[in-house]
Coordinates of C-alpha atoms in Angstrom, one line a residue:
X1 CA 17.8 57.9 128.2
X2 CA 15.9 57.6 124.5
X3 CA 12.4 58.6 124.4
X4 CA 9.5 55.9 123.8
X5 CA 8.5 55.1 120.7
X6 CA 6.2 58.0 119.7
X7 CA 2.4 57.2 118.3
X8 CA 1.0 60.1 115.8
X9 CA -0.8 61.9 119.1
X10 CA 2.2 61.7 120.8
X11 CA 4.6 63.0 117.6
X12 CA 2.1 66.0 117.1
X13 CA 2.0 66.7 120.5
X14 CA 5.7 67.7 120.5
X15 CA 6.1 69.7 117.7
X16 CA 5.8 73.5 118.2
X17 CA 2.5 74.8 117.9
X18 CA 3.5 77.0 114.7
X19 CA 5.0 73.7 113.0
X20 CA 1.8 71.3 113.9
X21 CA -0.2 72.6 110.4
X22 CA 3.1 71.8 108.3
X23 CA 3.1 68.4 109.5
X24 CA -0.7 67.4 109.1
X25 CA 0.0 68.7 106.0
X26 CA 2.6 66.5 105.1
X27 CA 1.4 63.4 106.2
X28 CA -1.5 64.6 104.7
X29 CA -0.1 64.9 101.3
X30 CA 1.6 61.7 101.2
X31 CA -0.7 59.4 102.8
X32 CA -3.3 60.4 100.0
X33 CA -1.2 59.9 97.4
X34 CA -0.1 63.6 96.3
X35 CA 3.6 63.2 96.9
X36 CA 6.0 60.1 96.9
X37 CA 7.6 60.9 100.3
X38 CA 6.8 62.5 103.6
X39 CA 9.3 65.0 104.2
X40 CA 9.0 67.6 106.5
X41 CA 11.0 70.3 109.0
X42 CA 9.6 70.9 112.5
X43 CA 10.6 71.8 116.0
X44 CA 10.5 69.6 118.7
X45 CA 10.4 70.1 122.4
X46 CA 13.9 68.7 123.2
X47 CA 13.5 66.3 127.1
X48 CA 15.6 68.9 128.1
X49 CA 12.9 71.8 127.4
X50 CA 14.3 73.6 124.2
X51 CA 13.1 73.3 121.1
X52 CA 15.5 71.9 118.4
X53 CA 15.0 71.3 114.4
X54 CA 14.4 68.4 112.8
X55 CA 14.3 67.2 109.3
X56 CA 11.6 64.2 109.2
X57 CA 11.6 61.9 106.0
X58 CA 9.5 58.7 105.8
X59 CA 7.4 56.3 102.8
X60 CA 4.7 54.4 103.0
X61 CA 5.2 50.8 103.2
X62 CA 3.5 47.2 103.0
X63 CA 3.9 44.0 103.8
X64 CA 3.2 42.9 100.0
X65 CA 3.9 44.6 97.2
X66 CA 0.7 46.2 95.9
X67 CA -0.7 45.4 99.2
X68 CA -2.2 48.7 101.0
X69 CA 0.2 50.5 103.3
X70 CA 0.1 49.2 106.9
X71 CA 3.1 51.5 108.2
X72 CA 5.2 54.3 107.0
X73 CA 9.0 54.2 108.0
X74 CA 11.4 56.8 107.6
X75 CA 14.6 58.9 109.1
X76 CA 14.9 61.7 111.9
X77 CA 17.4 63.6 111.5
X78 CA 18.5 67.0 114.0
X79 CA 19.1 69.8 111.6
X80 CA 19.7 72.5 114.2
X81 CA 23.3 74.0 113.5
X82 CA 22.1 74.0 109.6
X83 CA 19.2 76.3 111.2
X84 CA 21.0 78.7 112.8
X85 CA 23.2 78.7 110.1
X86 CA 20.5 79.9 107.9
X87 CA 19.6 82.6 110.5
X88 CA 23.7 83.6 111.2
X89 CA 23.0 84.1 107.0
X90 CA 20.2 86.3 106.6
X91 CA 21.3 88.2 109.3
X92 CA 25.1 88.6 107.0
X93 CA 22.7 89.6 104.3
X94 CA 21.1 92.1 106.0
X95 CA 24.0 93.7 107.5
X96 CA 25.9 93.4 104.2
X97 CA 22.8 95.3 102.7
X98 CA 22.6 97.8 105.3
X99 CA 26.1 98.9 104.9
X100 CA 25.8 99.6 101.0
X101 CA 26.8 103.3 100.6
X102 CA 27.3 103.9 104.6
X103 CA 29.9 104.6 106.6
X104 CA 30.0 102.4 109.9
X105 CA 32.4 102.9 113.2
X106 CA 29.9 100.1 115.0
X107 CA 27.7 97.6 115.1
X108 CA 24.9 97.6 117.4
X109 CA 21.9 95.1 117.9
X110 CA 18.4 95.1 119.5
X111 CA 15.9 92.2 120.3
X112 CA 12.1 92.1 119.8
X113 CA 11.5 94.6 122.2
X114 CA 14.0 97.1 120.8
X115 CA 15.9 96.7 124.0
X116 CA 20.5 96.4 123.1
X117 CA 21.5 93.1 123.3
X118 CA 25.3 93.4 121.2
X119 CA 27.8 95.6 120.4
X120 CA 30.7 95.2 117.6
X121 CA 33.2 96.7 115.8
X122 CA 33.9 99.8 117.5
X123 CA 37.1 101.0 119.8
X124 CA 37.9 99.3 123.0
X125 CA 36.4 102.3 124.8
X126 CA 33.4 103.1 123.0
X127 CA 32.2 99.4 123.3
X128 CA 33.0 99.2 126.9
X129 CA 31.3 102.9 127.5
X130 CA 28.1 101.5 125.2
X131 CA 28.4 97.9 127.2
X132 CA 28.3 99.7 130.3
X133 CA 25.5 102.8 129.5
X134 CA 23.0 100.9 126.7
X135 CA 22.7 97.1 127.4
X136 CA 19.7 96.3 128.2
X137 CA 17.8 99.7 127.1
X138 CA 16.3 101.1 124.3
X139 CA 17.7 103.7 122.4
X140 CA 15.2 106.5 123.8
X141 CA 16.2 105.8 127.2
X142 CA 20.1 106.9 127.1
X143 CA 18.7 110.7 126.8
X144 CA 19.7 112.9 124.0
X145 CA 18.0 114.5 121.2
X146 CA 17.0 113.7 117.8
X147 CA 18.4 116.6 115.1
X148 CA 15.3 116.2 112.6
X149 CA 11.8 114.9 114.1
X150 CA 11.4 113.0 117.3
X151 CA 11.7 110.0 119.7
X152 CA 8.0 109.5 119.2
X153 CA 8.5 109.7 114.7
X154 CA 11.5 106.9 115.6
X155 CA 9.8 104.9 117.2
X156 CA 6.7 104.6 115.0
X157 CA 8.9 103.7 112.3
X158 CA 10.2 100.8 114.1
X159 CA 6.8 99.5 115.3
X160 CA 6.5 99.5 111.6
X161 CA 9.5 97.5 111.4
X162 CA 10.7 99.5 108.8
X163 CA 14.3 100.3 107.3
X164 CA 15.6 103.6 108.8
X165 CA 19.1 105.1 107.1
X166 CA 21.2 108.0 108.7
X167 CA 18.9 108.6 111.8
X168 CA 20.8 111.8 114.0
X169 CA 20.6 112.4 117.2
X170 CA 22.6 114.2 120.0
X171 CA 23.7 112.4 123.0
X172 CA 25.8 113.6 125.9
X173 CA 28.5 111.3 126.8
X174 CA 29.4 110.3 130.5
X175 CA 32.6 112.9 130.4
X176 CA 29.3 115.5 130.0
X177 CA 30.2 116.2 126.5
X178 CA 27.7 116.3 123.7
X179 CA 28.2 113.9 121.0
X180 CA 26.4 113.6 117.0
X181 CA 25.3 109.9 116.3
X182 CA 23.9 108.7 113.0
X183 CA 22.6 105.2 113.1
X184 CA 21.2 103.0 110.2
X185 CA 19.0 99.9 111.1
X186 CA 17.7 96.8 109.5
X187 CA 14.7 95.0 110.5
X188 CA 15.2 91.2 111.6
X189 CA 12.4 88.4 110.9
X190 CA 13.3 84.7 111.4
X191 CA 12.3 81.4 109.5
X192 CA 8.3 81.8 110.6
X193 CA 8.7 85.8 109.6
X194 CA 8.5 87.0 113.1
X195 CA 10.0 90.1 113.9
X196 CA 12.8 89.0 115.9
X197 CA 14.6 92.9 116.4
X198 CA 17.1 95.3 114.6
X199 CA 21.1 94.9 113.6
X200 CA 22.3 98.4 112.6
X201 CA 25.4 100.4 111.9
X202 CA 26.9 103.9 114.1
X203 CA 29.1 106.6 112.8
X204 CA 30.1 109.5 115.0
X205 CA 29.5 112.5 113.3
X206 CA 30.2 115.2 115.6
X207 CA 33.5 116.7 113.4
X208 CA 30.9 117.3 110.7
X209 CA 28.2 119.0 112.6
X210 CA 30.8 121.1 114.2
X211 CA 32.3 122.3 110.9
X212 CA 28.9 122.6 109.6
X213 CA 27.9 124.7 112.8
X214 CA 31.3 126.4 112.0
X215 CA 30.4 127.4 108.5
X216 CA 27.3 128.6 109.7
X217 CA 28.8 130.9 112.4
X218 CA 31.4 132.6 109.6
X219 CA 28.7 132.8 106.8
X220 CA 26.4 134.7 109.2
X221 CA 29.4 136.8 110.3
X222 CA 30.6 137.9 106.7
X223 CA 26.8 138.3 106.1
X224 CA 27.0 141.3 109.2
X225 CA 29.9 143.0 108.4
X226 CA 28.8 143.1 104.6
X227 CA 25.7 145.0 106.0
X228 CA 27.6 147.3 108.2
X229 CA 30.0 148.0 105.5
X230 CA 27.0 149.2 102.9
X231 CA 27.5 146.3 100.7
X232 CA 26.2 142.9 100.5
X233 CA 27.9 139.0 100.9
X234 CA 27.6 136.1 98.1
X235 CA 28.6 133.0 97.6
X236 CA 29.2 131.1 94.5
X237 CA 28.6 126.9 94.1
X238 CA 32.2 126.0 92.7
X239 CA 30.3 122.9 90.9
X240 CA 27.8 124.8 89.5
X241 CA 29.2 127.8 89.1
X242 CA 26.1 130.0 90.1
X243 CA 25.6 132.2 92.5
X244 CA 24.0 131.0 96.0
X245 CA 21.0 132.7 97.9

């Protein structure tokens, strides 16, 4: 059934707490003469219990002209979808940034609490695997190990909400087989600049730290047998052209 017709108490009393200063000022502004038009976006509690957008636009009026206003009269219009259009947006923008100059296999996303809420993007079994082992955790608690620093430095840097690029870590899968991640992430802030969580990007990189172990294991080999044959091992920088301590 429609709602009764609101008086000012009433209409303040349900917009969202974080809206209420936006309207007074509003109202504020026109009723005083400082803009031609009241016009204003809030949230109101819906009789239902959610909150929904709303664009508000109203004018004094009279019953005269040049008479002083008596009432102001205007249009209330739900602007919801446009909302969560602006939010589906930013977060486009932000993955769209994130993925300049990276590689990506998945997506991943976290709420507030830094807790998986959404998977994307990867293979039919890797999303079921992360679906079934991560939902509902934070990264930290699915084990493994990070290569450079530690949980605790990772974790600071997202209570700092801050941007973190090519984060790598060492995992062991459900087969019992160790796994290299590297994970980018983006910090998420809606329309009031609350944090609102993390969308990010995964690569598997366990091929490369393989062939990099790899290298590792032959260079250190040569460097033996050059010592037990007398003589010594180099290694020259084919873009450089120098030799290589």
């Amino acid at each position: 059934e429609d709602l009764p017709s609101p008086s000012i108490d009433t209409w303040i009393g349900w917009v969202h707490p974080f809206d209420q200063e936006a309207l007074h000022q509003a109202f504020t502004q026109h009723t005083s003469g400082l803009s031609d038009y009241f016009n204003v976006e809030v949230r109101v509690r819906h009789r239902d219990g959610h909150w929904v957008w709303v664009l508000d636009r109203g004018q004094l009026g009279s019953p005269e002209e040049g008479q002083p206003a008596k009432w102001m009269y205007g249009t209330r219009q739900d602007i919801s979808r446009s909302k969560e259009a602006e939010v589906a947006l930013r977060v486009s923008e932000s993955r769209s940034k994130l993925l300049s100059g990276l590689s990506a296999e998945w997506f991943w996303e976290v709420d507030k609490d830094l807790r998986f809420v959404r998977f994307s993007g990867g293979s039919a079994d890797l999303l079921q695997d992360l679906d079934r082992r991560a939902l509902g955790k934070q990264r930290w608690e699915l084990g493994g190990e990070p290569l450079v620093g530690s949980w605790q430095d990772h974790r600071a840097t997202l209570q700092r909400r801050e941007r973190f690029k090519e984060f790598e870590y060492r995992i062991t899968q459900a087969n019992g087989k160790d796994v290299f991640w590297s994970v980018s992430g983006e910090p998420l802030f809606n329309e009031l600049g609350l944090f609102t969580g993390y969308i990010g990007i995964g690569l598997d990189i366990t091929r490369r730290k393989q062939d990099q172990h790899q290298l590792l294991v032959s260079e250190a080999r040569l460097e033996r047998t050059a010592r037990m044959a007398g003589g010594g091992a180099w290694r020259i920088d084919l873009l450089t052209r120098r030799d290589q301590p």
